[in-house]
Short mmCIF file of C-alpha atoms in Angstrom, two decimals:
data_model
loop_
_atom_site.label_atom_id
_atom_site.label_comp_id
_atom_site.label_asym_id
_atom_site.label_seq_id
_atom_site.Cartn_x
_atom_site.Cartn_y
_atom_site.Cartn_z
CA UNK A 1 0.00 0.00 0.00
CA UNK A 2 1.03 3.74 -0.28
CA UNK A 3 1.90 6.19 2.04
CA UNK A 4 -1.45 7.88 1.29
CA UNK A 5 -3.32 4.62 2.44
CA UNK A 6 -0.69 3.58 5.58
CA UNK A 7 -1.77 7.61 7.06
CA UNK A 8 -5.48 7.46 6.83
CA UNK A 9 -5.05 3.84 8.27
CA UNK A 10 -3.07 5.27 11.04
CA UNK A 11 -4.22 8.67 11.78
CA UNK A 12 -1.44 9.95 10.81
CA UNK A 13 -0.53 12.84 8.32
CA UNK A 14 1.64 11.61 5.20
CA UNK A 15 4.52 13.66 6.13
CA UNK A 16 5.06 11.41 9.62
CA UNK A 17 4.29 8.35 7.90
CA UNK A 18 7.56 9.45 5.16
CA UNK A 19 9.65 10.62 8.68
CA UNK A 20 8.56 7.19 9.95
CA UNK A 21 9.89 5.78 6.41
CA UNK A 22 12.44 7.96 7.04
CA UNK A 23 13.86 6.27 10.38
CA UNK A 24 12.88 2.77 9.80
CA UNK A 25 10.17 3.04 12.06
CA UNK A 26 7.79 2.13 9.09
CA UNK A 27 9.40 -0.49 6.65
CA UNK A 28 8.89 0.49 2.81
CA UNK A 29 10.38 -0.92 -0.36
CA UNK A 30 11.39 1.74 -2.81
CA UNK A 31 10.34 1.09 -6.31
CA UNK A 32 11.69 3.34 -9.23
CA UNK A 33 8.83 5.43 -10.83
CA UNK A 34 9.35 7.29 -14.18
CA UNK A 35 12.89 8.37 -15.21
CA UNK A 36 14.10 10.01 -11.93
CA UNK A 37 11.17 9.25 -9.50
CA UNK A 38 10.99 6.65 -6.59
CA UNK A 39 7.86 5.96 -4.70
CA UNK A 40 7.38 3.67 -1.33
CA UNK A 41 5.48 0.74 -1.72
CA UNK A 42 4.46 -0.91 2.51
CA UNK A 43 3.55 -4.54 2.57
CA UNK A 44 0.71 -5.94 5.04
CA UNK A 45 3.35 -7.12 7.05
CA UNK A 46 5.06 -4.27 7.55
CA UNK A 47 2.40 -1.96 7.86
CA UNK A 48 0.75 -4.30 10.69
CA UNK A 49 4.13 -4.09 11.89
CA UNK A 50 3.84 0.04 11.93
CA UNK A 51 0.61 0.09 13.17
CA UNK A 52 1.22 -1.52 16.36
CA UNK A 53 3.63 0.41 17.12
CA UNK A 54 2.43 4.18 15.74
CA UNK A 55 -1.70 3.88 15.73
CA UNK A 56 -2.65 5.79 18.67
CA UNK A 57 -5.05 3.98 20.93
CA UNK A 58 -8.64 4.86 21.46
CA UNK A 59 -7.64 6.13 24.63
CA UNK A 60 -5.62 9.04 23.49
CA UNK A 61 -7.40 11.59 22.11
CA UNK A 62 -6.87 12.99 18.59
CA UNK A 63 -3.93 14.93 16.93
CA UNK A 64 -5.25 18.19 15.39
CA UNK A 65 -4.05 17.41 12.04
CA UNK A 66 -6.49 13.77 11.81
CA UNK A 67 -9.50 16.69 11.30
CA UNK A 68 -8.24 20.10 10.59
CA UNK A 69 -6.86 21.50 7.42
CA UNK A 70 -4.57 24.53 8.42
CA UNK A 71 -3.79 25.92 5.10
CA UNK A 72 -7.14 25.86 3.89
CA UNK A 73 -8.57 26.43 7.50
CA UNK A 74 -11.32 23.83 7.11
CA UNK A 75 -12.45 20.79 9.07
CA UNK A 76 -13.69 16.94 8.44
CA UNK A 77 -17.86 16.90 7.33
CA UNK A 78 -18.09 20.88 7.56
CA UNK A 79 -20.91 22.08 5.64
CA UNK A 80 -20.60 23.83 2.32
CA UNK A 81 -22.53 25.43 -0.04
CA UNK A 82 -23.61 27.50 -2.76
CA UNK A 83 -25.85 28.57 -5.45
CA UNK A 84 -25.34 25.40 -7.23
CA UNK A 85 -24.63 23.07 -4.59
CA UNK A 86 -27.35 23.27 -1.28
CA UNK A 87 -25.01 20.76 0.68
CA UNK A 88 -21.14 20.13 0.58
CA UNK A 89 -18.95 18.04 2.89
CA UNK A 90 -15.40 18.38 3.66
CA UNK A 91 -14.06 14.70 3.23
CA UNK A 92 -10.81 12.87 2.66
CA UNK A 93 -10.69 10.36 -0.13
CA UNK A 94 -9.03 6.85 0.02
CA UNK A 95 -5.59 8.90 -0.51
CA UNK A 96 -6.16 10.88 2.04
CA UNK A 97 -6.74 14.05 -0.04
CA UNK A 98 -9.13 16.30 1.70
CA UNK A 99 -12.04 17.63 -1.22
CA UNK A 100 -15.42 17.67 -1.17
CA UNK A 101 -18.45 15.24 -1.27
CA UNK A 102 -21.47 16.75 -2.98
CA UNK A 103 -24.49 14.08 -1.39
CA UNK A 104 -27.07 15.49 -4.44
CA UNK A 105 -24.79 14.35 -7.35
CA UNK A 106 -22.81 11.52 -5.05
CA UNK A 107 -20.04 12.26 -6.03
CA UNK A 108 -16.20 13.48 -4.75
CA UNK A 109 -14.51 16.53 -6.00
CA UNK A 110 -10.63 17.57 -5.01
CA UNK A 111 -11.08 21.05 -2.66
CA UNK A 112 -9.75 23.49 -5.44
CA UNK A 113 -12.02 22.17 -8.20
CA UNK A 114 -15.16 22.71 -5.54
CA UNK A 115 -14.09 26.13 -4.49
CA UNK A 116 -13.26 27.32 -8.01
CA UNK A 117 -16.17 25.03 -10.29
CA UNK A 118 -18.93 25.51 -7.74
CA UNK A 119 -18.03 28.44 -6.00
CA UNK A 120 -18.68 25.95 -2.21
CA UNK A 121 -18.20 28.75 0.48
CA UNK A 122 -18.48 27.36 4.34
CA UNK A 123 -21.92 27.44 6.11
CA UNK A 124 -20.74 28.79 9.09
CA UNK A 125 -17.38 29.54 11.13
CA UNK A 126 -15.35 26.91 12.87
CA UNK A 127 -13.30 28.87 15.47
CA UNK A 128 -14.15 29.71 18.76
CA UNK A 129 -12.15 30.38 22.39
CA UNK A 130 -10.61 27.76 23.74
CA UNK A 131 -12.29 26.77 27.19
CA UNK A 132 -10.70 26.24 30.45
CA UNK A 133 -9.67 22.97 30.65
CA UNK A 134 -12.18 20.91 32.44
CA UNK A 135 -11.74 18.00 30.69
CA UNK A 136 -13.33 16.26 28.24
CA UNK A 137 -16.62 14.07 27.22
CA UNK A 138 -16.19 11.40 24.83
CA UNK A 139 -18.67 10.04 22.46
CA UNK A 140 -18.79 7.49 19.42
CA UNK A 141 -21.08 7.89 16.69
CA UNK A 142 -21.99 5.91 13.66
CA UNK A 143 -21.56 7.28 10.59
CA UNK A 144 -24.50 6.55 8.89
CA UNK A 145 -26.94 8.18 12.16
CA UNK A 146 -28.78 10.87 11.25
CA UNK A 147 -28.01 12.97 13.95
CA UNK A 148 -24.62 12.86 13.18
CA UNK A 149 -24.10 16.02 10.51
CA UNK A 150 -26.54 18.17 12.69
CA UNK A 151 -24.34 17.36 15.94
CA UNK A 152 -21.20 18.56 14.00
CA UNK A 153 -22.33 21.50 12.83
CA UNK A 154 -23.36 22.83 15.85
CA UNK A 155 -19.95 21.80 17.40
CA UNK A 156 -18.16 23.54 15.36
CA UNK A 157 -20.52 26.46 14.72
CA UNK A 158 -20.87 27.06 18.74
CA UNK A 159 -18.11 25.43 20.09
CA UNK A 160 -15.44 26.10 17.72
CA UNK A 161 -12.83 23.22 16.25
CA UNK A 162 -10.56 24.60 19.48
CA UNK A 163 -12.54 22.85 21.81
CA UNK A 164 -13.14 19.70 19.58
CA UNK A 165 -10.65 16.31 19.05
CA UNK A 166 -12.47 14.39 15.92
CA UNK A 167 -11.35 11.36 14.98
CA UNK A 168 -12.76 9.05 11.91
CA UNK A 169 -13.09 5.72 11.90
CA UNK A 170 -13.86 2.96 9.54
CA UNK A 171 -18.12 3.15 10.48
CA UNK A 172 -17.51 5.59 13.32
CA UNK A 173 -16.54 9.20 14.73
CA UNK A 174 -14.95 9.22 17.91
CA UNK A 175 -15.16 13.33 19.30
CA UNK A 176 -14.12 14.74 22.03
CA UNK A 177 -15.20 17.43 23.58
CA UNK A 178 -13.75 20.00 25.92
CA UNK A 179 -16.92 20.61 29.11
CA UNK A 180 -18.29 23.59 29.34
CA UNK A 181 -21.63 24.86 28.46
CA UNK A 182 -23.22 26.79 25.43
CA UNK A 183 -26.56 27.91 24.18
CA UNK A 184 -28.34 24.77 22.13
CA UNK A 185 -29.88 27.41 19.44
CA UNK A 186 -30.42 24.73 16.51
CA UNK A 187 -33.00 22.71 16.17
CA UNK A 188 -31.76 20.03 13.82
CA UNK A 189 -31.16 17.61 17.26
CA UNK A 190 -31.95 17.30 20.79
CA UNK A 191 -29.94 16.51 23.82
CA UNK A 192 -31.56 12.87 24.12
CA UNK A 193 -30.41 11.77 20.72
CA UNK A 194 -26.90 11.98 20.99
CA UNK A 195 -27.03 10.53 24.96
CA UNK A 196 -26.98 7.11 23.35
CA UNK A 197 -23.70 7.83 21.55
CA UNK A 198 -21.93 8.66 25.35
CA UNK A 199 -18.94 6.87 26.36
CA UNK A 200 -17.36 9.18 29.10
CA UNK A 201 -19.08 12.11 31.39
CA UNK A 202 -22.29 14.09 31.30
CA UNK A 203 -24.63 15.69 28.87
CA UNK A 204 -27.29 17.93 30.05
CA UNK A 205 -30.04 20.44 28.39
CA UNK A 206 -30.61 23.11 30.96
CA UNK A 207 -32.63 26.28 30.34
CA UNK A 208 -31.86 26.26 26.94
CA UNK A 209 -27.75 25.76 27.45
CA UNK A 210 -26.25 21.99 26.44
CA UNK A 211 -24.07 21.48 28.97
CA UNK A 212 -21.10 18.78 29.24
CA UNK A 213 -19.12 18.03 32.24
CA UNK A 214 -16.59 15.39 32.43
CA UNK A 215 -15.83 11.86 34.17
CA UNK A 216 -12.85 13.17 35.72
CA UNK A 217 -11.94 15.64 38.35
CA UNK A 218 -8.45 17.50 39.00
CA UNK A 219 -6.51 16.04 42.39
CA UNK A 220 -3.26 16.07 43.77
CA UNK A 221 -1.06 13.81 45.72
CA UNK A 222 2.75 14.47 47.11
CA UNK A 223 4.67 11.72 46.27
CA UNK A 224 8.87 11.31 47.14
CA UNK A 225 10.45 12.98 43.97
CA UNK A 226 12.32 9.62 42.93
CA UNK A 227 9.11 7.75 42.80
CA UNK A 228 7.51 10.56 40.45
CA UNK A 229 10.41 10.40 38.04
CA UNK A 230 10.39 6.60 37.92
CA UNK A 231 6.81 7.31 37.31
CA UNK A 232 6.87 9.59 34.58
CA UNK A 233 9.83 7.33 32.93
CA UNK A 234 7.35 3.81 32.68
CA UNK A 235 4.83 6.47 31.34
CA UNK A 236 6.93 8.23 28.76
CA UNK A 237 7.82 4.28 27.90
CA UNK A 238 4.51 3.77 27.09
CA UNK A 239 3.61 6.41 25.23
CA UNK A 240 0.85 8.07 27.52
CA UNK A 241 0.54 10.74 30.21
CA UNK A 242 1.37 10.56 33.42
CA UNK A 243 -2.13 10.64 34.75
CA UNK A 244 -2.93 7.82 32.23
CA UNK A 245 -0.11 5.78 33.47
CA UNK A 246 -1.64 6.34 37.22
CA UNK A 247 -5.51 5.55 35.96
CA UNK A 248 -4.60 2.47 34.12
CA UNK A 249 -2.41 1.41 37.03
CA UNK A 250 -5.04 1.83 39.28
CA UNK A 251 -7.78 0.70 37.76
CA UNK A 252 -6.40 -2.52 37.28
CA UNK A 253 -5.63 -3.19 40.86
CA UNK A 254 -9.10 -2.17 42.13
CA UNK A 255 -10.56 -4.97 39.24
#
């Protein structure tokens, strides 16, 4: 498989996946293409190889770059439109190409084609403050629900991509979302229908406000300084945070 295919598989962008190639972290053949070319060809092997090493796990949450275009400032399933087109989604193709996929005509069209042929302009903004950190709620939602365009729209229309970590799946979205509350002005969902979608923390419609508060809760504990660092080291080891290194210790004992 291609680089392309090995970074939507992995969540990663295509420029890690060529460092990775890079320092042998992913194995790749290089085959000679054209004259002076040469492009990287990954077998199964070596890509399952890769991806137990480099996926992330569906405990940590998502890098900005699996759902936000920089350059182009534009996000994964935002809503587009114009006088031609009444609905436009931002979407990446099997090479991990980000364009747009125009439901009406089913069909997928590279980003600079849409803007320039059809004139797509986004629906609404995507930015917003970034909240205190509270934490986060977690949710996983099938791609083919129907609440599932309305949900991110609203997200990013009144909670900004700041406070957002998307990640997509092969039949699901895993988001996560920073707490905090804001007004629930649309009317293309309620609270109740995402609630089945929940896997961590609280969702709540009060007054008019959808408010979500988190599983977890800030603590401290003094611990000798050698046993922090020795600490931090297994977690480091592993990838993960501190505090995920302490929770999955933890949790495991109290089994």
């Amino acid at each position: 498989m291609s680089p392309n295919e090995v970074a939507k598989k992995l969540g990663l962008s295509v420029q890690s996946v060529y460092k990775y190639i890079q320092d042998g972290s992913i194995k790749a053949e290089a085959v000679p293409y054209g004259d002076k070319r040469t492009i990287y060809v990954i077998s199964e092997t070596a890509y399952e190889e890769a991806a137990e090493l480099l996926k992330p796990s569906e405990s940590q949450r998502p890098k900005r770059f699996e759902y936000y275009h920089p350059s182009q400032d534009i996000v994964l399933f935002q809503k587009f439109h114009s006088s031609k087109v009444p609905e436009a989604r931002v979407i990446r193709n099997k090479d991990n190409e980000w364009g747009f996929y125009l439901a009406n005509i089913q069909k997928w069209l590279p980003f600079d084609e849409g803007i320039r042929e059809y004139q797509l302009k986004p629906v609404y903004p995507i930015h917003q403050s970034t909240f205190e950190y509270k934490g986060y709620v977690e949710l996983e939602i099938p791609k083919d629900t129907v609440v599932l365009y309305p949900f991110l729209d609203y997200l990013y229309e009144t909670w900004g991509m700041e406070n957002i970590r998307l990640r997509e799946q092969d039949n699901t979205i895993l988001l996560f979302i920073r707490a905090g509350e804001r007004p629930l002005t649309t009317k293309g969902f309620f609270a109740a229908d995402i609630l089945p979608f929940l896997i961590k923390g609280d969702i709540y419609n009060e007054e008019g406000h959808l408010i979500f508060r988190s599983s977890y809760r800030k603590t401290s504990l003094e611990l000798p300084i050698d046993l922090l660092e020795s600490m931090t080291e297994l977690a480091e080891q592993e990838g993960i945070s501190m505090s995920k290194w302490v929770e999955q210790k933890l949790s495991s004992l109290l089994k």
